[in-house]
XYZ file of C-alpha atoms in Angstrom:
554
model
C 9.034 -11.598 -29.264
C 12.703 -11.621 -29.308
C 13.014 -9.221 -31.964
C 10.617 -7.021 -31.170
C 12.374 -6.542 -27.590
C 15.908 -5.776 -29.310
C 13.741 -3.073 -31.686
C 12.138 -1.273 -28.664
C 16.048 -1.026 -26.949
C 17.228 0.230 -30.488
C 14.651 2.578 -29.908
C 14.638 3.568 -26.303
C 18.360 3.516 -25.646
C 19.408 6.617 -28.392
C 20.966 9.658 -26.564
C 17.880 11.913 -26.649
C 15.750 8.958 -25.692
C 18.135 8.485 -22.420
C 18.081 11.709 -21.616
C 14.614 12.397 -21.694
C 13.556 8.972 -19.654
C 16.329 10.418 -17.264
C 14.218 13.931 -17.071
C 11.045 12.562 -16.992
C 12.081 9.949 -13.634
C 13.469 12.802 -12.006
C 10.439 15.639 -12.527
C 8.761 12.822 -11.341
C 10.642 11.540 -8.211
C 10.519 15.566 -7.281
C 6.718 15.660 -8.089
C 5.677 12.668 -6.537
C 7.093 14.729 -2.891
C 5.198 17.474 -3.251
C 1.832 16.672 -1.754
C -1.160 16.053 -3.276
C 0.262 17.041 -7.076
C 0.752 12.916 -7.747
C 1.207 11.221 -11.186
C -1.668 12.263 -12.632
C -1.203 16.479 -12.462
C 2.236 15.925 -12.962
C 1.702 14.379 -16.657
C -1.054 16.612 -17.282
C 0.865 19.604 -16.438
C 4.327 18.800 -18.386
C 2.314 17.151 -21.602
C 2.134 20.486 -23.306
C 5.542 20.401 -22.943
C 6.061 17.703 -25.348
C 4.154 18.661 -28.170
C 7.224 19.771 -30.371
C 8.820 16.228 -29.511
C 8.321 12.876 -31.608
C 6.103 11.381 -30.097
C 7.786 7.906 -28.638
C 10.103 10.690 -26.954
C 7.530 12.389 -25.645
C 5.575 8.884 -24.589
C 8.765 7.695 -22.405
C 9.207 11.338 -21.161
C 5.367 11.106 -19.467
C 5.988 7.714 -19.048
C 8.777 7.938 -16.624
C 7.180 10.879 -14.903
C 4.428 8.148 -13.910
C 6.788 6.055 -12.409
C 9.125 8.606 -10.602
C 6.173 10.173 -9.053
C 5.416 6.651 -7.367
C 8.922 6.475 -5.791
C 8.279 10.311 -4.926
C 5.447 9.755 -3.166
C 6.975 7.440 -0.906
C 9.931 9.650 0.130
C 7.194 11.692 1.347
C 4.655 9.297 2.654
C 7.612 7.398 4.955
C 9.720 10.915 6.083
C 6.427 13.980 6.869
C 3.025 10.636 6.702
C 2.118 12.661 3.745
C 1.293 10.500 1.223
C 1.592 12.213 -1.847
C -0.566 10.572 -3.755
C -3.260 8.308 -2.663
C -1.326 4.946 -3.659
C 1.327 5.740 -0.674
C -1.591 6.036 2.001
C -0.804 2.235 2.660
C 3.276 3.242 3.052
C 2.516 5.854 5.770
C 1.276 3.595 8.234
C 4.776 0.896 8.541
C 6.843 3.481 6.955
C 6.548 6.218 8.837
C 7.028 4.177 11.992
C 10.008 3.269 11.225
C 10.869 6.676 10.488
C 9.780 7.500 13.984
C 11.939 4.779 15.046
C 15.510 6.591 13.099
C 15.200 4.104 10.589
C 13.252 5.931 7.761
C 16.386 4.955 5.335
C 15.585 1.554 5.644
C 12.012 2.219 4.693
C 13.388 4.136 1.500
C 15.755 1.571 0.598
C 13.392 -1.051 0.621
C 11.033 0.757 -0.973
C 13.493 1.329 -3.605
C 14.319 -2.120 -3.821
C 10.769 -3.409 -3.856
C 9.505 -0.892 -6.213
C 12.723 -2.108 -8.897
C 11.802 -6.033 -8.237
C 8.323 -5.336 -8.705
C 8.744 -3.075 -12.088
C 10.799 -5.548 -13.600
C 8.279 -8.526 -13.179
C 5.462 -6.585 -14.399
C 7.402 -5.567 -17.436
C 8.370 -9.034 -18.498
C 4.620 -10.308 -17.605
C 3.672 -6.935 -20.095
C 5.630 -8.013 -22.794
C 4.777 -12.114 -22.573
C 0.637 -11.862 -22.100
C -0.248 -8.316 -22.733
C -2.530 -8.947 -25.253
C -4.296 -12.450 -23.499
C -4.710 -10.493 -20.299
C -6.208 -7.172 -22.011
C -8.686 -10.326 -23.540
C -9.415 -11.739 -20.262
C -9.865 -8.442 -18.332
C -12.935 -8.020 -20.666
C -14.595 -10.545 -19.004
C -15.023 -8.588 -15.782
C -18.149 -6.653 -15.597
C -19.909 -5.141 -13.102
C -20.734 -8.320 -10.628
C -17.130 -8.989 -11.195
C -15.405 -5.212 -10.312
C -18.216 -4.673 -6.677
C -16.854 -8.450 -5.612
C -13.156 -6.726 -6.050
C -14.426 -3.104 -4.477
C -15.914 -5.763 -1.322
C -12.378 -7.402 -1.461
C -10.585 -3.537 -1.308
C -13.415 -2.225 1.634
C -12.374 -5.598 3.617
C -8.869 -4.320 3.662
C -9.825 -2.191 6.213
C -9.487 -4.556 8.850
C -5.396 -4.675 7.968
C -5.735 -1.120 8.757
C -7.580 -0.866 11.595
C -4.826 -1.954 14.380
C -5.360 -3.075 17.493
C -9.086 -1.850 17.502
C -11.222 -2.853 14.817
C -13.970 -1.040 16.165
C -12.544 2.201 15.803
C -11.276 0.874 12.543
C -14.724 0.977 10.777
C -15.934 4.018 12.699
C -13.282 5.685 10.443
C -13.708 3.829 7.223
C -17.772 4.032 8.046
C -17.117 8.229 8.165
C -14.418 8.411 5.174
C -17.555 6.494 3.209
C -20.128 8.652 4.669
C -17.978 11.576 3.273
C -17.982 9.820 0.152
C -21.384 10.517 -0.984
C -21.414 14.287 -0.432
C -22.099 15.428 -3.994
C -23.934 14.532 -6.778
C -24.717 10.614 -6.976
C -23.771 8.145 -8.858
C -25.741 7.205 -11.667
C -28.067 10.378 -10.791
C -29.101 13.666 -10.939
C -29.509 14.544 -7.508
C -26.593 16.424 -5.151
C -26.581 14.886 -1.698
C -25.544 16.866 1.557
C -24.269 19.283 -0.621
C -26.532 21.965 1.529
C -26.816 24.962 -1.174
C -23.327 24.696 -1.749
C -22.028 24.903 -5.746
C -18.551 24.063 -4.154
C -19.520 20.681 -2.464
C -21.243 19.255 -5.833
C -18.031 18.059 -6.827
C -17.999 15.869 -3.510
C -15.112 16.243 -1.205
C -11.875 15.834 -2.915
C -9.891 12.760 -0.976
C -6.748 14.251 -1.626
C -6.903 17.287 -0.108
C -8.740 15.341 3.184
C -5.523 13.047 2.918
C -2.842 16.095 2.868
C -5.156 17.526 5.970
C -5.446 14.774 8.123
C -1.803 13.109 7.108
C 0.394 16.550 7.190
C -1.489 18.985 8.591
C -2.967 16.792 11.829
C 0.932 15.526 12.295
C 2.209 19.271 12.138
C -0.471 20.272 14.859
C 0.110 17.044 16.819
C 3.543 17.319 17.287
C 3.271 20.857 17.909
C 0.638 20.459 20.562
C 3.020 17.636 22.215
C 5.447 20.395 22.256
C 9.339 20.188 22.891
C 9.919 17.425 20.514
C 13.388 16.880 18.985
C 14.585 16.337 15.859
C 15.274 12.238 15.196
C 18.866 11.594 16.136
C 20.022 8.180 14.422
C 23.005 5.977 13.855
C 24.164 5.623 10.069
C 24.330 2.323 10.414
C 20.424 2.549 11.224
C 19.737 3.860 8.239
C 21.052 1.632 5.850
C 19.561 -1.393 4.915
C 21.044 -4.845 5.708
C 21.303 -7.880 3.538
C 19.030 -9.626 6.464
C 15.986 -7.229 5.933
C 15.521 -7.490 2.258
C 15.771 -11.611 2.499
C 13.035 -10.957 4.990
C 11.233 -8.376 2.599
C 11.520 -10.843 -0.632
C 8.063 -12.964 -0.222
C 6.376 -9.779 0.588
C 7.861 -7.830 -2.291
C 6.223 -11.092 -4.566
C 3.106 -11.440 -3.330
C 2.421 -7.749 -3.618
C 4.085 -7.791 -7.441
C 1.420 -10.539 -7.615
C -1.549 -8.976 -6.486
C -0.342 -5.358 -8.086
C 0.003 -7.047 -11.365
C -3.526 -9.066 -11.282
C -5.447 -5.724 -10.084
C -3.409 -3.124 -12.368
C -4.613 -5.029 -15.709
C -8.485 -4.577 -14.790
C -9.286 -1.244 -16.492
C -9.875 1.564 -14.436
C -8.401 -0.143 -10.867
C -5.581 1.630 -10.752
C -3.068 1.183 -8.040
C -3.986 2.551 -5.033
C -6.701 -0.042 -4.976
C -3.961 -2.686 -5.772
C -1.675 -0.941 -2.724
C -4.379 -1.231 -0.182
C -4.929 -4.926 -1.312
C -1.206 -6.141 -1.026
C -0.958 -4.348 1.841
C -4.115 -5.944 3.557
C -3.399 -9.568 2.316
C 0.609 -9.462 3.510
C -0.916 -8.520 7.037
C -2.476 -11.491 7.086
C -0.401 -13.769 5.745
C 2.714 -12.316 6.873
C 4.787 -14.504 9.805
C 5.543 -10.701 11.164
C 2.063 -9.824 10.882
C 2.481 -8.441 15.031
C 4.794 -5.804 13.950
C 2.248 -4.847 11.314
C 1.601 -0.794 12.165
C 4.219 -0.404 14.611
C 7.277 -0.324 11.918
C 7.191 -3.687 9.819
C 9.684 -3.615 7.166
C 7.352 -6.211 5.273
C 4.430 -3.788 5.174
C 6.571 -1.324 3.143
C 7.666 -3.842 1.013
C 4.502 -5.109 0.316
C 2.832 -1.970 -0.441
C 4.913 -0.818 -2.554
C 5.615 -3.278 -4.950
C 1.584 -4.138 -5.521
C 1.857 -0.056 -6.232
C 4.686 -0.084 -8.614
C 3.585 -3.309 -10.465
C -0.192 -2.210 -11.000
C 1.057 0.986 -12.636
C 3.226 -1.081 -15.254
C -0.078 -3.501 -15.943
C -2.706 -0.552 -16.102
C -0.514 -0.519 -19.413
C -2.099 -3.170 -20.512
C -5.700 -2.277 -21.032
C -4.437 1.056 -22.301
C -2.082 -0.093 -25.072
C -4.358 -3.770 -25.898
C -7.714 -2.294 -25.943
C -7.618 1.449 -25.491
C -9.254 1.957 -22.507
C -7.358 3.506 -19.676
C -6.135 1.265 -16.483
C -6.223 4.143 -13.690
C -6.514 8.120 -14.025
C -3.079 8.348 -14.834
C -3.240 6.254 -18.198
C -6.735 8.484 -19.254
C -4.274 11.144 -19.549
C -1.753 9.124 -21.036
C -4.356 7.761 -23.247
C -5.321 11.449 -24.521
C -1.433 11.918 -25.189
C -1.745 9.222 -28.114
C -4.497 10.671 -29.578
C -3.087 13.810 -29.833
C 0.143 12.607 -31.571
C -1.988 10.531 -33.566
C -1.632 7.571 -31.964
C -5.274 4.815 -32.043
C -4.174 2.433 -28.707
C -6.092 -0.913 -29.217
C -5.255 -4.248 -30.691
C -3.753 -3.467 -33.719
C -1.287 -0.749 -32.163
C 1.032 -3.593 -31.955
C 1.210 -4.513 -35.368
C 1.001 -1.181 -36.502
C 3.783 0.951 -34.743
C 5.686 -1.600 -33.012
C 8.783 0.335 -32.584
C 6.473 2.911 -30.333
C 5.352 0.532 -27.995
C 8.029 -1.840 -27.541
C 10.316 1.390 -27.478
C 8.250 2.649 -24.611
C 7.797 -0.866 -22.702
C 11.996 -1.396 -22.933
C 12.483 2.326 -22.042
C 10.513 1.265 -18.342
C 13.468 -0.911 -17.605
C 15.817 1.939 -18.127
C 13.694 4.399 -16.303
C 13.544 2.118 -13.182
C 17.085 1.201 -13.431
C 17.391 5.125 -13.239
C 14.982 5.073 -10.215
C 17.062 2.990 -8.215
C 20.759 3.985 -8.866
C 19.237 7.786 -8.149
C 17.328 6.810 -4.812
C 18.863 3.644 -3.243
C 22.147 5.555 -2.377
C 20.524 8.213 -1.518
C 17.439 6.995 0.708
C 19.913 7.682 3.903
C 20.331 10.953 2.041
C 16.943 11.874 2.518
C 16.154 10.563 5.768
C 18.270 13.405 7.177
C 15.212 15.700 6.043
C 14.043 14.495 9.688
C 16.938 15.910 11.731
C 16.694 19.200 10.672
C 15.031 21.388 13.628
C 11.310 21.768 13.738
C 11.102 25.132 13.348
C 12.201 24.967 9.501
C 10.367 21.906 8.765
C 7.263 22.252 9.717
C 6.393 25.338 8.096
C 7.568 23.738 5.009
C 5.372 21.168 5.396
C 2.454 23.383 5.947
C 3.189 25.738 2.621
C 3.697 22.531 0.193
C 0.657 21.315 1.777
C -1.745 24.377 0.823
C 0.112 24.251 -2.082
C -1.036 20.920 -3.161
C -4.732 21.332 -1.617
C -4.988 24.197 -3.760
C -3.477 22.361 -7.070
C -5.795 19.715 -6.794
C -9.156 21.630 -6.937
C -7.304 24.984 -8.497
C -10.188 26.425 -5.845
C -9.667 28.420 -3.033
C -12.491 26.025 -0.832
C -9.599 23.357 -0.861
C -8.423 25.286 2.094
C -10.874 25.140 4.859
C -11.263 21.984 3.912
C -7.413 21.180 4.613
C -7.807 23.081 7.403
C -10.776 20.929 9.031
C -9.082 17.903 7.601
C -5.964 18.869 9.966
C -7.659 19.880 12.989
C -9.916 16.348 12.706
C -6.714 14.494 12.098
C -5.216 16.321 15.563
C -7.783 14.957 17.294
C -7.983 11.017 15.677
C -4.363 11.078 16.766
C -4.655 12.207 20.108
C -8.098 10.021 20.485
C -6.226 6.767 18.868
C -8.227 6.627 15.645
C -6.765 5.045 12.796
C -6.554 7.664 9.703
C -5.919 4.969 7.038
C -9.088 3.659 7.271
C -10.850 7.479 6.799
C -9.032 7.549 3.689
C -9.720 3.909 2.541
C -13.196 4.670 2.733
C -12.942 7.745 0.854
C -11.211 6.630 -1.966
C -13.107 3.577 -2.262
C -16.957 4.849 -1.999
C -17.369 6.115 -5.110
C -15.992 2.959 -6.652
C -18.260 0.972 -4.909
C -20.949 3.038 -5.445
C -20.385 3.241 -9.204
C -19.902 -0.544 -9.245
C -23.002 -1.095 -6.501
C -25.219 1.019 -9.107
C -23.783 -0.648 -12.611
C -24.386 -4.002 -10.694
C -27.957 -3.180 -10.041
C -28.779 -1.637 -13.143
C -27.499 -5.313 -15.214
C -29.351 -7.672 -12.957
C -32.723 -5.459 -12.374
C -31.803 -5.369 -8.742
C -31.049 -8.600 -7.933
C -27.574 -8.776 -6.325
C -27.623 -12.393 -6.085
C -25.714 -12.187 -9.416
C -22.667 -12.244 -7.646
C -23.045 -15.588 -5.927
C -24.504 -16.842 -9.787
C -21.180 -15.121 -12.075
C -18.715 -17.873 -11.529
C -15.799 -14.733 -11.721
C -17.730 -12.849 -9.319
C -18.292 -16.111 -6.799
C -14.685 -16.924 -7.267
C -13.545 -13.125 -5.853
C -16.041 -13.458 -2.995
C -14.388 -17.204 -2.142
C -10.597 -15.944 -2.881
C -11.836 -12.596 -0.078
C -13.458 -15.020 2.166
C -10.129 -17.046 2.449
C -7.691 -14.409 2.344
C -9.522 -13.450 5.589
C -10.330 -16.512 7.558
C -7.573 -19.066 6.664
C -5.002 -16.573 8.406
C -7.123 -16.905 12.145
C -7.641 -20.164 11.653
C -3.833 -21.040 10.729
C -3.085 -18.756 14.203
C -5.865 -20.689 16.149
C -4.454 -24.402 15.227
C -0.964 -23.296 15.605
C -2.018 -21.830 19.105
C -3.518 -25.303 20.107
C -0.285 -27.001 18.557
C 1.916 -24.926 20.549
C -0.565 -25.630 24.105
C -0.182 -29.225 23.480
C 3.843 -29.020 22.807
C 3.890 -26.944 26.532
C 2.094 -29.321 28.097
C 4.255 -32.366 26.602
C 7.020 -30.593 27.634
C 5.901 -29.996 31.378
C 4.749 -33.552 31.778
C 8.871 -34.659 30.402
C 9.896 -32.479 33.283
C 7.607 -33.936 36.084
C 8.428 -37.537 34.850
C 12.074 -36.578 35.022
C 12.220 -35.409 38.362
C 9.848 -38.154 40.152
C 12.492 -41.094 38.232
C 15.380 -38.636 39.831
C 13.744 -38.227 43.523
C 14.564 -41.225 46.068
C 12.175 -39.629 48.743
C 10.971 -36.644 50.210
C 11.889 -33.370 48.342
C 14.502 -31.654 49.850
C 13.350 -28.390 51.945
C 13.258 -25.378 49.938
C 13.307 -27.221 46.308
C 11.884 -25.641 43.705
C 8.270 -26.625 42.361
C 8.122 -29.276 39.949
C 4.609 -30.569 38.260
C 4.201 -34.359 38.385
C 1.679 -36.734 37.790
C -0.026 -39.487 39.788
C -0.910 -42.681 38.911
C -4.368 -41.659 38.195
C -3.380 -39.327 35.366
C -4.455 -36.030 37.400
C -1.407 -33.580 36.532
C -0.694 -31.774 40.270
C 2.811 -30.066 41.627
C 5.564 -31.561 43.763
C 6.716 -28.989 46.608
C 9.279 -29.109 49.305
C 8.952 -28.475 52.581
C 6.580 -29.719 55.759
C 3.229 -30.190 54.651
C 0.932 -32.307 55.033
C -0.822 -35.321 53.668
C -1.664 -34.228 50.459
C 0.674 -31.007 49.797
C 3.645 -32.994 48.419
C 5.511 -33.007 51.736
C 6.858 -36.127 53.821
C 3.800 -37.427 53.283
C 4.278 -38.134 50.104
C 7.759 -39.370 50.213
C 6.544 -42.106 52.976
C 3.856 -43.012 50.192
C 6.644 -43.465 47.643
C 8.568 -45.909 49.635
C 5.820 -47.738 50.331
């Protein structure tokens, strides 16, 4: 193991290798802002680029344009809510607010931070139990990948807010959504209604840049007369205090990101949503969940970054790509040549152990480029509105239209926006929307796989001991929280009351007689247990006046 790291650093640290893991971080930090282009048309449109390189050059080049475009995303996600890809939906919602709040370079810095802690676990998990894991994820078939989709749709209660209600009215419609277009597993188109351009279904990228960016834009300008954010520096730098806060967030999400990154085909904006969900409800500062919690960023974030290193391992242990990003990864090896599987370690290992070391440069990169200059780029939100927000609107159609290369991406952006105006103004949670979009078809898929291996009985995932143990893990993740907050509720009832009965014995040892006139109330208790309060002044029998101080002395 030892030697095989110090080859892939005598590979990945040459000058041209540097310099191209440099590039390749940057394109894809500047990408990764740009809605709706994301990691995966960002590789596909600079891999023709690379053809006239050798290929482990060409493999870190792509490589770090994955990674920079997840940092990227999140500039954009916490500074404009537009996410720009789908794995920085869950960033918007505590990001953003903390934006809102003047301390947006917080949210970058810690997103930095978590990101780099997060990379750096995965990597060393890569390298130790790449090939056990890849073994392992085998065992997961269909029973096994709906319980995890039922897992990621339960989520949606972490994103729902104060009103779950209108919390699954939104995920019920972003699911609804979901279906338009041909069916899973089938030949017929559904809603589609004549339409050639909704067989495709309704791209949840473009919804997310319409009801994210576009529904913010029209918001704010239908608010009308709001100022640029005016903030402190000292507000926008992080403080020692927050990331010690941050740190069991940022490792349970590396966890979780990690675990659901090395299933093939998860990805990680399932493995974002997830973290995110689970740190709500485990969090101690689960309250400020929504409203601007530093530990949501975190969280997100660094299940985001650590999923992208593991969908590595499927790809390079058994060939089969770990999210959308890796399929076009994936089709980079074959066309330099290059059979991913179980032998590709003992076959080229100066390839992949050059590429795995070259992800510890490119994220050391990542965070001496954006952790200085997160307050940087929180300044976007002091510039006047009148410059920013047409910006925002241009890179938005930009990206609509990038994602579909079709001109129907824009009315659809444009309904997106106007629907996204109105969830705002009517207090409807967008994350949810989007949750369900991106996660119908992949329950769907798994919901039709699932039925098709057990002949229609879904029982099978209360008899697949994998499956069983998901649904269990879910059910917990989900309950144990409330009930924690319920018996630490009654604890802290019976600690008040203890405390008020101390006080009332106190002050009946301390009185001689009658309460003075005027004295404030104090709770006592008789000699027949019933709690009651001691008052001053002239009543009678009964109300804790002289009549009760004549009852004392006798």
């Amino acid at each position: 193991m030892l030697d095989n790291i110090l080859l892939g650093f005598q590979t990945s640290l040459t000058p041209e290798n540097l310099l191209w893991c440099f590039v390749g971080v940057l394109l894809g930090t500047v990408i990764g802002m740009l809605p709706g282009l994301g990691a995966t048309t960002g590789v596909a449109i600079l891999l023709p680029l690379t053809l006239s390189m050798e290929p482990v050059t060409a493999l870190i080049m792509l490589a770090g344009i994955y990674y920079g475009c997840q940092y990227g995303g999140t500039i954009a996600a916490v500074l404009i809510a537009t996410p720009g890809d789908a794995n920085a939906v869950a960033t918007v919602v505590d990001g953003y607010a903390l934006a809102r709040k003047g301390q947006a370079g917080k949210a970058l810095a810690i997103a930095a931070i978590g990101s780099f802690v997060a990379a750096i676990a995965s990597l060393v998990l890569l390298m130790l139990v790449a090939a056990p894991l890849a073994t392992f994820a085998l065992k997961f078939g269909p029973a096994e990948m709906l319980a995890i989709m039922i897992m990621g749709l339960l989520t949606i209660i972490s994103f729902s807010g104060d009103n779950l209600a209108k919390g699954l009215v939104m995920a019920g419609l972003g699911i609804f959504l979901s279906t338009v277009g041909m069916s899973s597993g089938f030949v017929q188109s559904r809603f589609s209604f004549g339409s050639v351009n909704l067989l495709g279904g309704i791209d949840f990228v473009v919804v997310m840049i319409g009801v994210f960016a576009v529904g913010e834009v029209v918001s704010q300008i239908g608010d009308g007369g709001v100022q640029p954010i005016r903030t402190r520096m000292k507000d926008m730098v992080i403080r020692a205090k927050d990331i010690k806060d941050s740190m069991p967030a940022i490792v349970r999400g590396s966890g979780i990101g990690f675990l659901l990154g090395c299933l093939p085909g998860a990805g990680s904006t399932l493995a974002a949503l997830v973290g995110y969900g689970v740190e709500k409800q485990v969090s101690p500062h689960r309250k400020m969940f929504g409203k601007g919690a530093i530990q949501g960023v975190a969280s997100a974030e660094s299940a985001n970054n650590a999923a992208a290193n593991a969908n590595f391992v499927p790809t390079l242990a058994l060939g089969i790509p770990g999210g959308t990003t890796t399929a076009v990864l994936l089709g980079a090896f074959v066309m330099y040549g290059i059979q991913p599987g179980p032998l590709l370690f003992d076959n080229q290992p100066s390839l992949v152990w050059g590429l795995l070391t070259s992800f510890f440069i490119g994220n050391v990169i990542l965070l001496v480029l954006n952790l200085p200059l997160a307050p940087a780029f929180a300044q976007v939100l002091r510039m006047k509105y009148a410059y920013l927000y047409p910006a925002i609107l241009f890179f938005s159609m930009l990206g609509a239209y990038a994602v579909q290369n079709n001109l129907f991406a824009l009315p659809v952006l444009l309904i997106a926006g106007v629907a996204g105006f109105f969830f705002k103004k009517f207090s409807y949670p967008t994350a949810p929307l989007i949750l369900g979009l991106v996660l119908g078809p992949m329950v769907e898929k798994a919901l039709v796989q699932t039925s098709s291996y057990a002949n229609g009985d879904l029982t099978v995932l209360f008899t697949e001991p994998l499956s069983l143990g998901i649904l269990v893990l879910t059910a917990a993740i989900m309950a144990v929280p409330a009930l924690l907050k319920r018996f630490a509720g009654g604890r802290k009832a019976e600690a008040t009351a203890a405390a008020e009965l101390a006080v009332g014995d106190a002050a009946d040892a301390a009185a001689p007689g009658a309460a003075p006139v005027g004295a404030t109330a104090a709770p006592h208790r008789s000699a027949d247990g019933v709690a009651g309060t001691q008052r001053g002044g002239t009543g009678g029998p009964g109300t804790g006046g002289p009549e009760l101080g004549r009852r004392r002395d006798e």
